[in-house]
CSV table of C-alpha atoms in Angstrom, one decimal:
chain,number,residue,atom,x,y,z
A,1082,GLY,CA,-18.8,30.0,84.7
A,1083,GLN,CA,-15.5,31.1,86.1
A,1084,ASN,CA,-15.2,34.6,87.5
A,1085,ILE,CA,-12.8,37.0,89.2
A,1086,ASP,CA,-14.1,40.2,90.8
A,1087,GLN,CA,-12.0,43.1,91.8
A,1088,PRO,CA,-12.8,46.9,92.1
A,1089,THR,CA,-12.4,48.9,89.0
A,1090,GLU,CA,-10.7,51.8,90.6
A,1091,MET,CA,-9.4,52.9,94.0
A,1092,THR,CA,-7.9,56.1,95.2
A,1093,ALA,CA,-5.5,56.5,98.1
A,1094,THR,CA,-3.1,59.0,99.6
A,1095,GLU,CA,0.7,58.9,99.5
A,1096,GLY,CA,2.0,57.4,102.7
A,1097,ALA,CA,-1.2,55.6,103.6
A,1098,ILE,CA,-2.3,51.9,103.3
A,1099,VAL,CA,-4.6,50.5,100.8
A,1100,GLN,CA,-6.2,47.0,100.4
A,1101,ILE,CA,-7.3,45.7,97.0
A,1102,ASN,CA,-9.7,42.8,97.2
A,1103,CYS,CA,-10.2,40.0,94.8
A,1104,THR,CA,-12.9,37.3,95.0
A,1105,TYR,CA,-13.1,34.3,92.7
A,1106,GLN,CA,-15.3,31.5,91.6
A,1107,THR,CA,-13.3,28.9,89.6
A,1108,SER,CA,-13.3,25.3,88.7
A,1109,GLY,CA,-10.7,24.2,91.2
A,1110,PHE,CA,-7.8,26.1,92.5
A,1111,ASN,CA,-4.0,25.9,91.9
A,1112,GLY,CA,-2.8,29.2,93.2
A,1113,LEU,CA,-3.6,32.9,93.0
A,1114,PHE,CA,-1.4,35.6,91.5
A,1115,TRP,CA,-1.1,39.4,91.7
A,1116,TYR,CA,0.5,41.4,89.0
A,1117,GLN,CA,1.3,45.1,88.7
A,1118,GLN,CA,0.9,46.9,85.4
A,1119,HIS,CA,2.0,50.6,85.0
A,1120,ALA,CA,0.3,52.4,82.1
A,1121,GLY,CA,1.9,51.4,78.8
A,1122,GLU,CA,4.2,48.8,80.4
A,1123,ALA,CA,4.3,45.0,80.9
A,1124,PRO,CA,2.5,43.4,83.8
A,1125,THR,CA,5.0,42.3,86.4
A,1126,PHE,CA,4.7,39.5,89.0
A,1127,LEU,CA,4.1,40.6,92.6
A,1128,SER,CA,3.0,37.6,94.5
A,1129,TYR,CA,1.7,34.0,94.5
A,1130,ASN,CA,-0.5,32.4,97.2
A,1131,VAL,CA,-1.5,28.7,97.2
A,1132,LEU,CA,-2.0,28.2,100.9
A,1133,ASP,CA,-4.2,30.2,103.3
A,1134,GLY,CA,-2.6,33.1,105.1
A,1135,LEU,CA,-0.5,36.1,104.6
A,1136,GLU,CA,2.6,36.4,102.4
A,1137,GLU,CA,4.7,39.5,103.1
A,1138,LYS,CA,7.2,41.0,100.7
A,1139,GLY,CA,8.5,44.4,101.7
A,1140,ARG,CA,5.7,47.0,101.5
A,1141,PHE,CA,3.4,44.6,99.7
A,1142,SER,CA,1.5,41.7,101.3
A,1143,SER,CA,-1.0,39.2,99.8
A,1144,PHE,CA,-3.6,37.3,101.7
A,1145,LEU,CA,-5.6,34.2,100.7
A,1146,SER,CA,-8.6,32.4,102.1
A,1147,ARG,CA,-9.4,29.4,99.9
A,1148,SER,CA,-12.6,28.6,101.8
A,1149,LYS,CA,-14.0,32.1,101.1
A,1150,GLY,CA,-12.6,32.4,97.6
A,1151,TYR,CA,-11.0,35.6,98.6
A,1152,SER,CA,-7.7,37.4,98.4
A,1153,TYR,CA,-6.4,40.8,99.1
A,1154,LEU,CA,-3.2,42.8,98.2
A,1155,LEU,CA,-2.1,45.2,100.9
A,1156,LEU,CA,0.1,48.1,100.0
A,1157,LYS,CA,1.8,50.0,102.9
A,1158,GLU,CA,3.6,53.4,102.9
A,1159,LEU,CA,2.2,54.2,99.5
A,1160,GLN,CA,4.4,56.0,97.1
A,1161,MET,CA,3.4,57.8,93.9
A,1162,LYS,CA,5.1,55.1,91.8
A,1163,ASP,CA,2.5,52.6,93.2
A,1164,SER,CA,0.0,54.2,90.9
A,1165,ALA,CA,-0.8,51.4,88.5
A,1166,SER,CA,-3.3,48.7,87.7
A,1167,TYR,CA,-3.3,45.6,89.9
A,1168,LEU,CA,-4.3,42.3,88.3
A,1169,CYS,CA,-5.6,39.3,90.2
A,1170,ALA,CA,-5.5,35.9,88.5
A,1171,VAL,CA,-6.4,32.3,89.6
A,1172,ARG,CA,-5.0,29.1,88.2
A,1173,ASP,CA,-7.9,26.6,87.9
A,1174,SER,CA,-7.9,22.8,88.0
A,1175,ASN,CA,-6.8,22.7,84.4
A,1176,TYR,CA,-3.9,25.0,85.1
A,1177,GLN,CA,-5.6,27.8,83.1
A,1178,LEU,CA,-5.1,31.3,84.4
A,1179,ILE,CA,-8.4,33.1,85.0
A,1180,TRP,CA,-7.9,36.9,85.1
A,1181,GLY,CA,-9.7,39.7,86.8
A,1182,ALA,CA,-10.2,43.0,84.9
A,1183,GLY,CA,-7.7,44.8,87.1
A,1184,THR,CA,-8.0,47.5,89.7
A,1185,LYS,CA,-6.6,50.9,88.8
A,1186,LEU,CA,-5.0,52.5,91.8
A,1187,ILE,CA,-4.6,56.2,91.9
A,1188,ILE,CA,-2.2,57.7,94.5
A,1189,LYS,CA,-2.7,61.4,95.4
A,1190,PRO,CA,-0.1,63.5,97.2
B,510,GLU,CA,18.7,42.2,75.9
B,511,THR,CA,16.9,40.5,78.7
B,512,GLY,CA,13.3,39.6,79.4
B,513,VAL,CA,10.5,39.6,76.8
B,514,THR,CA,10.7,42.0,73.9
B,515,GLN,CA,7.8,42.9,71.6
B,516,THR,CA,7.9,44.7,68.3
B,517,PRO,CA,6.4,46.9,67.1
B,518,ARG,CA,5.2,48.8,70.1
B,519,HIS,CA,2.5,50.6,68.1
B,520,LEU,CA,0.8,49.5,64.9
B,521,VAL,CA,-2.0,51.1,62.9
B,522,MET,CA,-3.4,49.1,60.0
B,523,GLY,CA,-6.3,49.1,57.7
B,524,MET,CA,-8.8,46.2,57.5
B,525,THR,CA,-7.3,44.8,54.4
B,526,ASN,CA,-3.6,45.0,55.5
B,527,LYS,CA,-1.4,42.1,56.5
B,528,LYS,CA,1.0,42.7,59.4
B,529,SER,CA,2.9,40.7,62.0
B,530,LEU,CA,3.7,41.1,65.7
B,531,LYS,CA,7.0,39.7,66.9
B,532,CYS,CA,7.9,38.5,70.4
B,533,GLU,CA,11.3,37.4,71.6
B,534,GLN,CA,12.3,36.0,75.0
B,535,HIS,CA,15.8,35.7,76.4
B,536,LEU,CA,14.9,33.8,79.5
B,537,GLY,CA,15.3,30.2,78.4
B,538,HIS,CA,11.6,29.6,78.9
B,539,ASN,CA,9.8,26.7,77.3
B,540,ALA,CA,6.3,28.2,77.0
B,541,MET,CA,5.1,31.3,75.2
B,542,TYR,CA,1.7,33.0,75.1
B,543,TRP,CA,-0.3,35.6,73.2
B,544,TYR,CA,-2.9,37.6,75.2
B,545,LYS,CA,-5.3,40.3,74.2
B,546,GLN,CA,-5.8,43.2,76.6
B,547,SER,CA,-8.8,45.5,76.1
B,548,ALA,CA,-9.7,48.4,78.3
B,549,LYS,CA,-11.4,47.4,81.5
B,550,LYS,CA,-11.6,43.7,80.5
B,551,PRO,CA,-9.7,40.7,81.8
B,552,LEU,CA,-6.7,39.4,79.8
B,553,GLU,CA,-7.9,37.1,77.1
B,554,LEU,CA,-5.6,34.1,76.4
B,555,MET,CA,-5.3,33.6,72.6
B,556,PHE,CA,-2.6,31.0,72.1
B,557,VAL,CA,-0.1,29.0,74.1
B,558,TYR,CA,3.0,27.3,72.8
B,559,SER,CA,5.0,24.7,74.8
B,560,LEU,CA,8.3,23.6,73.4
B,561,GLU,CA,7.3,25.1,70.0
B,562,GLU,CA,4.0,23.1,69.8
B,563,ARG,CA,0.7,24.9,70.1
B,564,VAL,CA,-1.2,23.6,73.1
B,565,GLU,CA,-4.0,26.1,73.4
B,566,ASN,CA,-6.1,27.9,70.9
B,567,ASN,CA,-9.0,29.7,72.6
B,568,SER,CA,-11.5,29.9,69.8
B,569,VAL,CA,-9.5,32.8,68.2
B,570,PRO,CA,-10.7,33.9,64.8
B,571,SER,CA,-8.6,32.7,61.9
B,572,ARG,CA,-7.6,36.2,61.0
B,573,PHE,CA,-5.1,35.8,63.8
B,574,SER,CA,-2.4,33.2,62.9
B,575,PRO,CA,0.4,32.4,65.4
B,576,GLU,CA,3.8,31.0,64.5
B,577,CYS,CA,6.5,29.7,66.9
B,578,PRO,CA,9.6,28.9,64.9
B,579,ASN,CA,11.7,28.1,68.0
B,580,SER,CA,11.4,28.4,71.7
B,581,SER,CA,12.7,32.0,71.8
B,582,HIS,CA,10.4,33.5,69.1
B,583,LEU,CA,6.7,33.9,68.7
B,584,PHE,CA,4.8,35.7,66.0
B,585,LEU,CA,1.2,36.8,65.5
B,586,HIS,CA,0.3,37.2,61.9
B,587,LEU,CA,-2.7,39.5,61.3
B,588,HIS,CA,-4.9,39.8,58.2
B,589,THR,CA,-8.3,41.3,57.4
B,590,LEU,CA,-8.8,42.5,60.9
B,591,GLN,CA,-11.8,44.3,62.3
B,592,PRO,CA,-12.0,47.5,64.3
B,593,GLU,CA,-13.0,45.5,67.4
B,594,ASP,CA,-9.6,43.8,67.2
B,595,SER,CA,-8.0,47.1,68.3
B,596,ALA,CA,-6.3,46.3,71.6
B,597,LEU,CA,-3.0,45.8,73.4
B,598,TYR,CA,-1.5,42.4,72.4
B,599,LEU,CA,0.8,41.0,75.1
B,600,CYS,CA,3.3,38.3,74.7
B,601,ALA,CA,4.4,36.3,77.8
B,602,SER,CA,6.7,33.4,78.5
B,603,SER,CA,7.1,31.0,81.4
B,604,GLN,CA,9.3,28.1,82.4
B,605,ASP,CA,6.6,25.6,81.4
B,606,ALA,CA,2.9,25.7,80.7
B,607,SER,CA,1.4,23.5,83.3
B,608,SER,CA,2.7,23.9,86.8
B,609,GLY,CA,0.7,25.7,89.5
B,610,ALA,CA,3.4,28.2,90.5
B,611,ASN,CA,4.2,29.1,86.9
B,612,VAL,CA,5.0,32.8,86.8
B,613,LEU,CA,4.5,34.6,83.5
B,614,THR,CA,7.0,37.2,82.3
B,615,PHE,CA,5.3,39.7,80.0
B,616,GLY,CA,6.5,41.9,77.2
B,617,ALA,CA,5.4,45.6,77.2
B,618,GLY,CA,2.8,44.8,74.4
B,619,SER,CA,2.0,45.9,70.9
B,620,ARG,CA,-0.8,48.5,70.7
B,621,LEU,CA,-2.8,47.7,67.6
B,622,THR,CA,-5.3,50.1,66.0
B,623,VAL,CA,-7.4,48.8,63.2
B,624,LEU,CA,-9.0,51.6,61.0
């Protein structure tokens, strides 16, 4: 079966750095997405990786290793507003999106 | 308005009621989706419409009935639901339904409680 694994919950301190990992086993691979979802709000697109390596976008970076079935989302200079759930999703060979259950990130002052 | 708008934001219904969820997108996208989001579970794809034709129906019970009258509007008609159907129902849209880099734009969801 197809599966996406990510930690259920993480806690970090304001101003620090946190890395949220995502591992996947899917039928084929056509890209990996990260979305952010604040409580009671819509998930919003953060990043897309289809080739190996690091994509940087301001305070957020996303890394992909296709050979290891692994990605991480790196958040730097954490702010209280970064408290949210972070969803990892992989598009498989049929262009279906396979979702992880999300990682709830709690930022403490 | 811009983006994807869902109404109502909250809905409480009995098991014998009939209600509908509405989704509207103002992005000029050609594909629209219904997802179910339950606590601590992955998003579950329910239906996909591309250019107003249903292209995906992931073994969803018949008590959920989608309708896509045009490329901007999507409905989810609900009848004789069960308590386990209580969840957040998310609507999303994208430029198309089949490309790899396809980014979904989500609405804020309709929180459904079935008593």
